[in-house]
Amino acid sequence: MPAPTPAELTEYAARRQRLIRAMGPTGVAIIPSAREVIRNRDAHYRFRQDSDFLYLSGFNEPDSLLVLVPNRKEGEFLMFVRPRDAAREIWDGRRAGPEGAVSRYGADQAFVIDEFDKQLQDLLAGRERVFYTFGEHPEWDPKIAACVREIREVSRRGAAAPTDFVALETTLHEQRLIKTEAELELIRHACAVTAGAHVRAMRATRPGGWEWAVAAEIHHEFERHGMECGYGSIVGGGDNACILHYKENESPLNDGDLLLIDAGGEYRGYTADITRTFPINGTYSGAQKAVYEVVLAAQVAAIAELTAGNASSRPHEVATRALTEGMVALGLLSGDVDSLIADGKHRQFYMHGTGHWLGLDVHDVGRYKIDGVARPFQPGMVMTVEPGLYIAPGTPGIDPRFHGIGIRIEDDVLVTASGPEVLTHGVPKTVAEVEAVMRG
Ligand code: GLY
Ligand code: MN
Ligand code: MN
């Protein structure tokens, strides 16, 4: 990821200022970067920065810490980063070093990471609330706990020790939930490229092909746009579509089966999350079409609920009702729709939620309920809408024509003052549209 542009630096500074205001003058925030993770022996997984860290700095290196200290006279924004190291940089790549953290990332002061222990006591002394999420950073938790203990021991003679440790849910994560214009630009791009990748996958799919070959079409489309997967792609043909987190992508594609693809490209940290389910031979069978129309109607009805002021639980309620009515119409369930839902009978075929916040994390931060009540939608929130029906192979008592059909349809939707805006409209969705693209 390149160093931030001047406009991006301004955006990051504004985000930090918002957090500083939310913390109050006696707060201090300590936000660790992600670490490199070993895949096997000497090989690492591709590095992915911690989303909070990226959101506040755009800094994409491991082994770093970002500290915000309101009203500190030497500066409020500190970074602790890896030192410049000619030998390591020849092997592992460029490092900004403390100088670069100041000149290119706008830190007021920057130090090498090994300085953190020495500085910590000064940074915490006299601060009441520490915005740091314990339990997620095993390498830092003991150091921070020990430092607070030391300050407490000497506090009779000097500055008071912090009394509160606060997770970031009610400050930074609330901020991240409402996307800025700059974020929406990146999300729109991720959505547009991902939509193109799904269209490409539809065109590349044919009986006799392989799930991994279709996955490769999608991943090539991401990578040729400088993107990567925002999560593990699900490319599941036939019965595999009934495994919600199917990840092997290793089976042949059979004539007459459906292919479910759930894949999203990540652009500068922001991911899309799209699912489409289409016929491998280009034409839905009668049974497939019947189930598809039920899921599609539920999805369209749920999307309409993403209006400002509406409870954020509404899309799931509306989708659940529409799906359950459809399950009765298809003969998958029988009985009164309200009782079926109350008794959870729909869960045999619809066992997941209808959506989640989307942003830097595919399951993005932000609370769904406040004081136990579903929060209302606000402009700037982005949520997925992804109902589905999954009829496991061999389900007793169900018409065999439906066995092994798994269908999910997922779009990414922005709440605006004038209604829901579907950001992933570039992928066909109706039966006629999908079949036309596959013919074309
Ligand atoms: N791809 C993950 C999800 O749809 O939630
Ligand atoms: Mn998905
Ligand atoms: Mn999703």
GROMACS .gro file of C-alpha atoms and ligand atoms in nm:
model
  447
    1MET     CA    1   0.000   0.000   0.000
    2PRO     CA    2   0.158   0.332  -0.102
    3ALA     CA    3   0.217   0.610   0.154
    4PRO     CA    4  -0.088   0.835   0.195
    5THR     CA    5  -0.153   1.127  -0.039
    6PRO     CA    6  -0.194   1.474   0.118
    7ALA     CA    7  -0.574   1.431   0.097
    8GLU     CA    8  -0.550   1.094   0.271
    9LEU     CA    9  -0.326   1.240   0.542
   10THR     CA   10  -0.592   1.503   0.607
   11GLU     CA   11  -0.857   1.230   0.626
   12TYR     CA   12  -0.655   1.020   0.874
   13ALA     CA   13  -0.586   1.328   1.087
   14ALA     CA   14  -0.959   1.408   1.098
   15ARG     CA   15  -1.035   1.049   1.207
   16ARG     CA   16  -0.779   1.072   1.488
   17GLN     CA   17  -0.922   1.404   1.600
   18ARG     CA   18  -1.270   1.254   1.619
   19LEU     CA   19  -1.141   0.971   1.833
   20ILE     CA   20  -0.947   1.212   2.054
   21ARG     CA   21  -1.262   1.418   2.109
   22ALA     CA   22  -1.460   1.104   2.193
   23MET     CA   23  -1.193   0.988   2.442
   24GLY     CA   24  -1.191   1.315   2.631
   25PRO     CA   25  -0.889   1.507   2.763
   26THR     CA   26  -0.784   1.244   3.017
   27GLY     CA   27  -0.789   0.948   2.781
   28VAL     CA   28  -0.505   0.775   2.604
   29ALA     CA   29  -0.542   0.525   2.316
   30ILE     CA   30  -0.296   0.245   2.244
   31ILE     CA   31  -0.359   0.065   1.918
   32PRO     CA   32  -0.122  -0.216   1.813
   33SER     CA   33  -0.063  -0.310   1.451
   34ALA     CA   34  -0.116  -0.662   1.325
   35ARG     CA   35   0.175  -0.907   1.343
   36GLU     CA   36   0.319  -1.128   1.077
   37VAL     CA   37   0.178  -1.479   1.101
   38ILE     CA   38   0.374  -1.792   1.009
   39ARG     CA   39   0.201  -2.014   0.754
   40ASN     CA   40   0.451  -2.296   0.773
   41ARG     CA   41   0.815  -2.301   0.873
   42ASP     CA   42   0.980  -1.992   0.713
   43ALA     CA   43   0.679  -1.884   0.506
   44HIS     CA   44   0.439  -1.616   0.627
   45TYR     CA   45   0.079  -1.547   0.536
   46ARG     CA   46   0.041  -1.229   0.336
   47PHE     CA   47   0.048  -0.944   0.587
   48ARG     CA   48  -0.285  -0.777   0.660
   49GLN     CA   49  -0.282  -0.466   0.879
   50ASP     CA   50  -0.516  -0.440   1.177
   51SER     CA   51  -0.822  -0.249   1.058
   52ASP     CA   52  -0.831   0.003   1.346
   53PHE     CA   53  -0.463   0.078   1.293
   54LEU     CA   54  -0.511   0.120   0.918
   55TYR     CA   55  -0.817   0.339   0.967
   56LEU     CA   56  -0.625   0.584   1.184
   57SER     CA   57  -0.294   0.594   1.000
   58GLY     CA   58  -0.279   0.419   0.662
   59PHE     CA   59   0.047   0.265   0.793
   60ASN     CA   60   0.088  -0.087   0.660
   61GLU     CA   61   0.379  -0.234   0.858
   62PRO     CA   62   0.378  -0.497   1.134
   63ASP     CA   63   0.535  -0.461   1.482
   64SER     CA   64   0.412  -0.106   1.534
   65LEU     CA   65   0.198   0.082   1.783
   66LEU     CA   66  -0.009   0.393   1.746
   67VAL     CA   67  -0.068   0.605   2.055
   68LEU     CA   68  -0.301   0.903   2.085
   69VAL     CA   69  -0.253   1.130   2.386
   70PRO     CA   70  -0.493   1.426   2.394
   71ASN     CA   71  -0.337   1.762   2.486
   72ARG     CA   72   0.016   1.626   2.514
   73LYS     CA   73   0.246   1.920   2.461
   74GLU     CA   74   0.503   1.734   2.249
   75GLY     CA   75   0.219   1.618   2.021
   76GLU     CA   76  -0.088   1.397   2.040
   77PHE     CA   77  -0.007   1.138   1.771
   78LEU     CA   78   0.283   0.902   1.846
   79MET     CA   79   0.401   0.604   1.650
   80PHE     CA   80   0.635   0.326   1.755
   81VAL     CA   81   0.767   0.144   1.449
   82ARG     CA   82   1.037  -0.093   1.330
   83PRO     CA   83   1.377   0.072   1.293
   84ARG     CA   84   1.532   0.126   0.952
   85ASP     CA   85   1.766  -0.168   0.890
   86ALA     CA   86   1.959  -0.193   0.564
   87ALA     CA   87   2.014  -0.567   0.590
   88ARG     CA   88   1.654  -0.654   0.686
   89GLU     CA   89   1.518  -0.422   0.417
   90ILE     CA   90   1.720  -0.610   0.152
   91TRP     CA   91   1.556  -0.935   0.265
   92ASP     CA   92   1.207  -0.832   0.373
   93GLY     CA   93   1.124  -0.498   0.212
   94ARG     CA   94   1.114  -0.129   0.284
   95ARG     CA   95   1.049   0.020   0.625
   96ALA     CA   96   0.938   0.374   0.696
   97GLY     CA   97   1.127   0.393   1.025
   98PRO     CA   98   1.054   0.666   1.278
   99GLU     CA   99   1.161   0.936   1.030
  100GLY     CA  100   0.916   0.813   0.770
  101ALA     CA  101   0.640   0.780   1.030
  102VAL     CA  102   0.675   1.153   1.092
  103SER     CA  103   0.743   1.277   0.738
  104ARG     CA  104   0.512   1.046   0.544
  105TYR     CA  105   0.243   0.948   0.794
  106GLY     CA  106   0.212   1.269   0.992
  107ALA     CA  107   0.310   1.141   1.337
  108ASP     CA  108   0.395   1.423   1.579
  109GLN     CA  109   0.667   1.203   1.726
  110ALA     CA  110   0.789   0.857   1.633
  111PHE     CA  111   1.023   0.611   1.801
  112VAL     CA  112   1.152   0.264   1.738
  113ILE     CA  113   0.925   0.000   1.879
  114ASP     CA  114   1.177  -0.105   2.145
  115GLU     CA  115   1.136   0.241   2.303
  116PHE     CA  116   0.774   0.172   2.388
  117ASP     CA  117   0.840   0.005   2.723
  118LYS     CA  118   1.051   0.299   2.838
  119GLN     CA  119   0.797   0.562   2.731
  120LEU     CA  120   0.484   0.384   2.845
  121GLN     CA  121   0.492   0.502   3.204
  122ASP     CA  122   0.511   0.867   3.099
  123LEU     CA  123   0.231   0.817   2.848
  124LEU     CA  124  -0.004   0.657   3.101
  125ALA     CA  125   0.077   0.861   3.410
  126GLY     CA  126  -0.199   1.103   3.497
  127ARG     CA  127  -0.441   0.957   3.242
  128GLU     CA  128  -0.772   0.821   3.373
  129ARG     CA  129  -0.898   0.609   3.086
  130VAL     CA  130  -0.690   0.385   2.864
  131PHE     CA  131  -0.853   0.296   2.532
  132TYR     CA  132  -0.693  -0.041   2.478
  133THR     CA  133  -0.857  -0.376   2.411
  134PHE     CA  134  -0.718  -0.630   2.657
  135GLY     CA  135  -0.711  -0.994   2.553
  136GLU     CA  136  -0.635  -0.939   2.186
  137HIS     CA  137  -0.264  -0.857   2.197
  138PRO     CA  138  -0.083  -1.116   2.410
  139GLU     CA  139   0.254  -0.950   2.350
  140TRP     CA  140   0.139  -0.611   2.487
  141ASP     CA  141  -0.117  -0.703   2.757
  142PRO     CA  142   0.141  -0.795   3.026
  143LYS     CA  143   0.353  -0.487   2.958
  144ILE     CA  144   0.059  -0.253   2.986
  145ALA     CA  145  -0.071  -0.427   3.299
  146ALA     CA  146   0.274  -0.417   3.461
  147CYS     CA  147   0.316  -0.050   3.378
  148VAL     CA  148  -0.018   0.043   3.535
  149ARG     CA  149   0.080  -0.154   3.846
  150GLU     CA  150   0.410   0.039   3.870
  151ILE     CA  151   0.235   0.373   3.833
  152ARG     CA  152  -0.007   0.269   4.108
  153GLU     CA  153   0.282   0.185   4.338
  154VAL     CA  154   0.446   0.524   4.294
  155SER     CA  155   0.121   0.718   4.260
  156ARG     CA  156   0.118   0.817   4.627
  157ARG     CA  157   0.412   1.038   4.540
  158GLY     CA  158   0.321   1.148   4.186
  159ALA     CA  159   0.072   1.122   3.901
  160ALA     CA  160  -0.235   0.902   3.943
  161ALA     CA  161  -0.264   0.567   3.768
  162PRO     CA  162  -0.536   0.503   3.509
  163THR     CA  163  -0.855   0.364   3.659
  164ASP     CA  164  -1.050   0.254   3.350
  165PHE     CA  165  -0.965   0.033   3.057
  166VAL     CA  166  -1.206   0.086   2.773
  167ALA     CA  167  -1.250  -0.130   2.462
  168LEU     CA  168  -1.297   0.054   2.134
  169GLU     CA  169  -1.659  -0.050   2.070
  170THR     CA  170  -1.821   0.269   2.189
  171THR     CA  171  -1.575   0.513   2.032
  172LEU     CA  172  -1.362   0.410   1.737
  173HIS     CA  173  -1.594   0.133   1.622
  174GLU     CA  174  -1.896   0.361   1.627
  175GLN     CA  175  -1.693   0.603   1.418
  176ARG     CA  176  -1.597   0.329   1.170
  177LEU     CA  177  -1.960   0.226   1.134
  178ILE     CA  178  -2.053   0.552   0.960
  179LYS     CA  179  -1.847   0.569   0.643
  180THR     CA  180  -1.695   0.895   0.521
  181GLU     CA  181  -1.705   1.001   0.156
  182ALA     CA  182  -1.341   0.896   0.118
  183GLU     CA  183  -1.424   0.550   0.250
  184LEU     CA  184  -1.729   0.520   0.026
  185GLU     CA  185  -1.516   0.592  -0.277
  186LEU     CA  186  -1.295   0.293  -0.191
  187ILE     CA  187  -1.595   0.072  -0.110
  188ARG     CA  188  -1.764   0.163  -0.438
  189HIS     CA  189  -1.450   0.066  -0.625
  190ALA     CA  190  -1.421  -0.267  -0.439
  191CYS     CA  191  -1.787  -0.335  -0.520
  192ALA     CA  192  -1.754  -0.245  -0.888
  193VAL     CA  193  -1.450  -0.466  -0.943
  194THR     CA  194  -1.607  -0.750  -0.746
  195ALA     CA  195  -1.925  -0.723  -0.953
  196GLY     CA  196  -1.712  -0.755  -1.268
  197ALA     CA  197  -1.540  -1.059  -1.121
  198HIS     CA  198  -1.872  -1.233  -1.060
  199VAL     CA  199  -1.984  -1.162  -1.417
  200ARG     CA  200  -1.655  -1.303  -1.541
  201ALA     CA  201  -1.710  -1.615  -1.328
  202MET     CA  202  -2.057  -1.665  -1.476
  203ARG     CA  203  -1.914  -1.642  -1.826
  204ALA     CA  204  -1.630  -1.883  -1.747
  205THR     CA  205  -1.851  -2.151  -1.591
  206ARG     CA  206  -1.946  -2.464  -1.786
  207PRO     CA  207  -2.014  -2.830  -1.716
  208GLY     CA  208  -1.687  -3.019  -1.690
  209GLY     CA  209  -1.504  -2.722  -1.536
  210TRP     CA  210  -1.373  -2.703  -1.181
  211GLU     CA  211  -1.452  -2.490  -0.879
  212TRP     CA  212  -1.086  -2.387  -0.846
  213ALA     CA  213  -1.072  -2.276  -1.209
  214VAL     CA  214  -1.372  -2.047  -1.157
  215ALA     CA  215  -1.214  -1.917  -0.834
  216ALA     CA  216  -0.903  -1.835  -1.037
  217GLU     CA  217  -1.109  -1.622  -1.279
  218ILE     CA  218  -1.238  -1.421  -0.984
  219HIS     CA  219  -0.899  -1.385  -0.821
  220HIS     CA  220  -0.738  -1.278  -1.147
  221GLU     CA  221  -0.998  -1.007  -1.181
  222PHE     CA  222  -0.921  -0.885  -0.826
  223GLU     CA  223  -0.546  -0.896  -0.871
  224ARG     CA  224  -0.537  -0.723  -1.206
  225HIS     CA  225  -0.704  -0.432  -1.024
  226GLY     CA  226  -0.444  -0.434  -0.746
  227MET     CA  227  -0.685  -0.605  -0.507
  228GLU     CA  228  -0.690  -0.923  -0.305
  229CYS     CA  229  -0.961  -1.135  -0.144
  230GLY     CA  230  -1.131  -0.969   0.153
  231TYR     CA  231  -1.210  -1.319   0.287
  232GLY     CA  232  -1.179  -1.677   0.170
  233SER     CA  233  -1.376  -1.723  -0.152
  234ILE     CA  234  -1.656  -1.978  -0.149
  235VAL     CA  235  -1.703  -2.145  -0.488
  236GLY     CA  236  -1.940  -2.433  -0.424
  237GLY     CA  237  -2.106  -2.640  -0.697
  238GLY     CA  238  -2.402  -2.872  -0.636
  239ASP     CA  239  -2.430  -3.000  -0.277
  240ASN     CA  240  -2.126  -2.794  -0.175
  241ALA     CA  241  -2.350  -2.486  -0.181
  242CYS     CA  242  -2.522  -2.624   0.128
  243ILE     CA  243  -2.198  -2.592   0.330
  244LEU     CA  244  -2.212  -2.231   0.446
  245HIS     CA  245  -1.836  -2.184   0.487
  246TYR     CA  246  -1.726  -2.423   0.212
  247LYS     CA  247  -1.366  -2.336   0.129
  248GLU     CA  248  -1.207  -2.633  -0.047
  249ASN     CA  249  -1.315  -2.517  -0.396
  250GLU     CA  250  -1.193  -2.852  -0.530
  251SER     CA  251  -1.485  -3.024  -0.701
  252PRO     CA  252  -1.583  -3.065  -1.066
  253LEU     CA  253  -1.879  -2.868  -1.197
  254ASN     CA  254  -2.166  -3.088  -1.308
  255ASP     CA  255  -2.427  -3.029  -1.573
  256GLY     CA  256  -2.760  -2.957  -1.405
  257ASP     CA  257  -2.613  -2.830  -1.077
  258LEU     CA  258  -2.600  -2.477  -0.941
  259LEU     CA  259  -2.279  -2.293  -0.850
  260LEU     CA  260  -2.280  -2.066  -0.544
  261ILE     CA  261  -2.002  -1.807  -0.537
  262ASP     CA  262  -1.944  -1.585  -0.234
  263ALA     CA  263  -1.636  -1.373  -0.304
  264GLY     CA  264  -1.531  -1.014  -0.238
  265GLY     CA  265  -1.231  -0.814  -0.346
  266GLU     CA  266  -1.054  -0.583  -0.101
  267TYR     CA  267  -0.934  -0.244  -0.223
  268ARG     CA  268  -0.700  -0.051   0.006
  269GLY     CA  269  -0.843  -0.235   0.304
  270TYR     CA  270  -1.213  -0.212   0.209
  271THR     CA  271  -1.388  -0.530   0.099
  272ALA     CA  272  -1.696  -0.605  -0.103
  273ASP     CA  273  -1.903  -0.916  -0.020
  274ILE     CA  274  -2.114  -1.053  -0.305
  275THR     CA  275  -2.289  -1.387  -0.352
  276ARG     CA  276  -2.458  -1.516  -0.663
  277THR     CA  277  -2.594  -1.861  -0.738
  278PHE     CA  278  -2.631  -1.962  -1.101
  279PRO     CA  279  -2.679  -2.273  -1.315
  280ILE     CA  280  -2.359  -2.439  -1.438
  281ASN     CA  281  -2.517  -2.514  -1.777
  282GLY     CA  282  -2.667  -2.165  -1.809
  283THR     CA  283  -3.034  -2.253  -1.746
  284TYR     CA  284  -3.205  -2.294  -1.408
  285SER     CA  285  -3.412  -2.612  -1.374
  286GLY     CA  286  -3.776  -2.576  -1.263
  287ALA     CA  287  -3.697  -2.665  -0.901
  288GLN     CA  288  -3.387  -2.444  -0.891
  289LYS     CA  289  -3.583  -2.154  -1.035
  290ALA     CA  290  -3.865  -2.199  -0.785
  291VAL     CA  291  -3.626  -2.180  -0.490
  292TYR     CA  292  -3.427  -1.897  -0.650
  293GLU     CA  293  -3.737  -1.681  -0.694
  294VAL     CA  294  -3.820  -1.721  -0.325
  295VAL     CA  295  -3.471  -1.612  -0.218
  296LEU     CA  296  -3.468  -1.325  -0.467
  297ALA     CA  297  -3.805  -1.192  -0.350
  298ALA     CA  298  -3.684  -1.210   0.013
  299GLN     CA  299  -3.364  -1.027  -0.077
  300VAL     CA  300  -3.541  -0.749  -0.266
  301ALA     CA  301  -3.788  -0.703   0.020
  302ALA     CA  302  -3.506  -0.696   0.278
  303ILE     CA  303  -3.304  -0.438   0.081
  304ALA     CA  304  -3.604  -0.203   0.082
  305GLU     CA  305  -3.585  -0.199   0.464
  306LEU     CA  306  -3.244  -0.027   0.469
  307THR     CA  307  -3.388   0.320   0.511
  308ALA     CA  308  -3.267   0.575   0.762
  309GLY     CA  309  -3.458   0.550   1.090
  310ASN     CA  310  -3.572   0.193   1.031
  311ALA     CA  311  -3.461  -0.063   1.293
  312SER     CA  312  -3.153  -0.247   1.168
  313SER     CA  313  -3.323  -0.576   1.261
  314ARG     CA  314  -3.592  -0.521   0.997
  315PRO     CA  315  -3.412  -0.674   0.697
  316HIS     CA  316  -3.374  -1.003   0.884
  317GLU     CA  317  -3.735  -1.002   1.002
  318VAL     CA  318  -3.865  -0.926   0.654
  319ALA     CA  319  -3.636  -1.180   0.485
  320THR     CA  320  -3.724  -1.449   0.738
  321ARG     CA  321  -4.094  -1.397   0.681
  322ALA     CA  322  -4.064  -1.394   0.302
  323LEU     CA  323  -3.844  -1.705   0.305
  324THR     CA  324  -4.076  -1.890   0.542
  325GLU     CA  325  -4.380  -1.807   0.328
  326GLY     CA  326  -4.180  -1.936   0.031
  327MET     CA  327  -4.080  -2.254   0.217
  328VAL     CA  328  -4.449  -2.324   0.281
  329ALA     CA  329  -4.537  -2.252  -0.084
  330LEU     CA  330  -4.262  -2.487  -0.201
  331GLY     CA  331  -4.373  -2.760   0.040
  332LEU     CA  332  -4.051  -2.754   0.243
  333LEU     CA  333  -4.248  -2.662   0.556
  334SER     CA  334  -4.613  -2.678   0.641
  335GLY     CA  335  -4.817  -2.485   0.892
  336ASP     CA  336  -4.886  -2.131   0.996
  337VAL     CA  337  -4.601  -1.894   0.902
  338ASP     CA  338  -4.603  -1.704   1.233
  339SER     CA  339  -4.588  -2.026   1.436
  340LEU     CA  340  -4.316  -2.172   1.214
  341ILE     CA  341  -4.101  -1.862   1.271
  342ALA     CA  342  -4.180  -1.849   1.643
  343ASP     CA  343  -4.078  -2.215   1.675
  344GLY     CA  344  -3.761  -2.162   1.468
  345LYS     CA  345  -3.869  -2.419   1.209
  346HIS     CA  346  -3.739  -2.203   0.924
  347ARG     CA  347  -3.386  -2.257   1.057
  348GLN     CA  348  -3.373  -2.602   0.902
  349PHE     CA  349  -3.331  -2.430   0.564
  350TYR     CA  350  -3.231  -2.072   0.662
  351MET     CA  351  -2.985  -2.092   0.949
  352HIS     CA  352  -2.790  -1.764   0.926
  353GLY     CA  353  -2.853  -1.393   0.962
  354THR     CA  354  -2.954  -1.167   0.674
  355GLY     CA  355  -2.665  -0.922   0.688
  356HIS     CA  356  -2.377  -0.758   0.866
  357TRP     CA  357  -2.193  -0.427   0.862
  358LEU     CA  358  -1.929  -0.407   0.590
  359GLY     CA  359  -1.613  -0.199   0.563
  360LEU     CA  360  -1.250  -0.258   0.651
  361ASP     CA  361  -1.356  -0.592   0.795
  362VAL     CA  362  -1.596  -0.814   0.606
  363HIS     CA  363  -1.791  -0.855   0.927
  364ASP     CA  364  -1.728  -0.496   1.017
  365VAL     CA  365  -1.731  -0.332   1.358
  366GLY     CA  366  -2.024  -0.141   1.505
  367ARG     CA  367  -2.287  -0.251   1.750
  368TYR     CA  368  -2.615  -0.396   1.621
  369LYS     CA  369  -2.804  -0.325   1.941
  370ILE     CA  370  -2.779  -0.046   2.192
  371ASP     CA  371  -2.915  -0.118   2.539
  372GLY     CA  372  -3.062  -0.438   2.402
  373VAL     CA  373  -3.260  -0.266   2.126
  374ALA     CA  374  -3.184  -0.287   1.753
  375ARG     CA  375  -3.033   0.046   1.654
  376PRO     CA  376  -3.186   0.251   1.372
  377PHE     CA  377  -3.017   0.280   1.034
  378GLN     CA  378  -2.830   0.602   0.966
  379PRO     CA  379  -2.694   0.738   0.637
  380GLY     CA  380  -2.338   0.619   0.583
  381MET     CA  381  -2.390   0.268   0.719
  382VAL     CA  382  -2.310  -0.016   0.478
  383MET     CA  383  -2.473  -0.353   0.531
  384THR     CA  384  -2.490  -0.676   0.334
  385VAL     CA  385  -2.826  -0.832   0.249
  386GLU     CA  386  -2.781  -1.204   0.199
  387PRO     CA  387  -3.079  -1.433   0.249
  388GLY     CA  388  -3.053  -1.793   0.133
  389LEU     CA  389  -3.215  -2.136   0.137
  390TYR     CA  390  -3.016  -2.456   0.179
  391ILE     CA  391  -3.179  -2.794   0.134
  392ALA     CA  392  -2.923  -3.052   0.240
  393PRO     CA  393  -2.891  -3.360   0.021
  394GLY     CA  394  -3.106  -3.646   0.145
  395THR     CA  395  -3.329  -3.432   0.368
  396PRO     CA  396  -3.610  -3.670   0.468
  397GLY     CA  397  -3.963  -3.580   0.374
  398ILE     CA  398  -3.861  -3.329   0.107
  399ASP     CA  399  -3.928  -3.367  -0.264
  400PRO     CA  400  -3.598  -3.505  -0.405
  401ARG     CA  401  -3.602  -3.238  -0.681
  402PHE     CA  402  -3.497  -2.991  -0.410
  403HIS     CA  403  -3.221  -3.202  -0.257
  404GLY     CA  404  -2.879  -3.039  -0.262
  405ILE     CA  405  -3.006  -2.698  -0.372
  406GLY     CA  406  -2.825  -2.420  -0.187
  407ILE     CA  407  -2.896  -2.063  -0.293
  408ARG     CA  408  -2.776  -1.734  -0.148
  409ILE     CA  409  -2.801  -1.390  -0.305
  410GLU     CA  410  -2.590  -1.119  -0.142
  411ASP     CA  411  -2.553  -0.750  -0.219
  412ASP     CA  412  -2.385  -0.461  -0.038
  413VAL     CA  413  -2.613  -0.172   0.042
  414LEU     CA  414  -2.545   0.185   0.155
  415VAL     CA  415  -2.802   0.362   0.370
  416THR     CA  416  -2.856   0.713   0.233
  417ALA     CA  417  -3.092   0.994   0.329
  418SER     CA  418  -3.294   0.911   0.018
  419GLY     CA  419  -3.313   0.534   0.062
  420PRO     CA  420  -3.104   0.221   0.012
  421GLU     CA  421  -2.834   0.234  -0.256
  422VAL     CA  422  -2.721  -0.105  -0.385
  423LEU     CA  423  -2.346  -0.076  -0.441
  424THR     CA  424  -2.317  -0.414  -0.614
  425HIS     CA  425  -2.581  -0.363  -0.881
  426GLY     CA  426  -2.328  -0.455  -1.151
  427VAL     CA  427  -2.394  -0.829  -1.119
  428PRO     CA  428  -2.709  -0.973  -1.275
  429LYS     CA  429  -2.957  -1.104  -1.026
  430THR     CA  430  -3.289  -1.204  -1.183
  431VAL     CA  431  -3.322  -1.544  -1.350
  432ALA     CA  432  -3.358  -1.378  -1.692
  433GLU     CA  433  -3.055  -1.150  -1.639
  434VAL     CA  434  -2.832  -1.432  -1.516
  435GLU     CA  435  -2.930  -1.665  -1.800
  436ALA     CA  436  -2.872  -1.385  -2.053
  437VAL     CA  437  -2.520  -1.318  -1.923
  438MET     CA  438  -2.437  -1.689  -1.932
  439ARG     CA  439  -2.558  -1.715  -2.292
  440GLY     CA  440  -2.369  -1.405  -2.392
  441GLY     N1  441  -1.863  -1.400   0.303
  441GLY     C1  442  -1.896  -1.391   0.437
  441GLY     C2  443  -2.033  -1.349   0.456
  441GLY     O1  444  -2.109  -1.345   0.362
  441GLY     O2  445  -2.071  -1.314   0.563
  442MN      MN  446  -2.053  -1.324   0.159
  443MN      MN  447  -2.172  -1.138   0.398
   0.00000   0.00000   0.00000
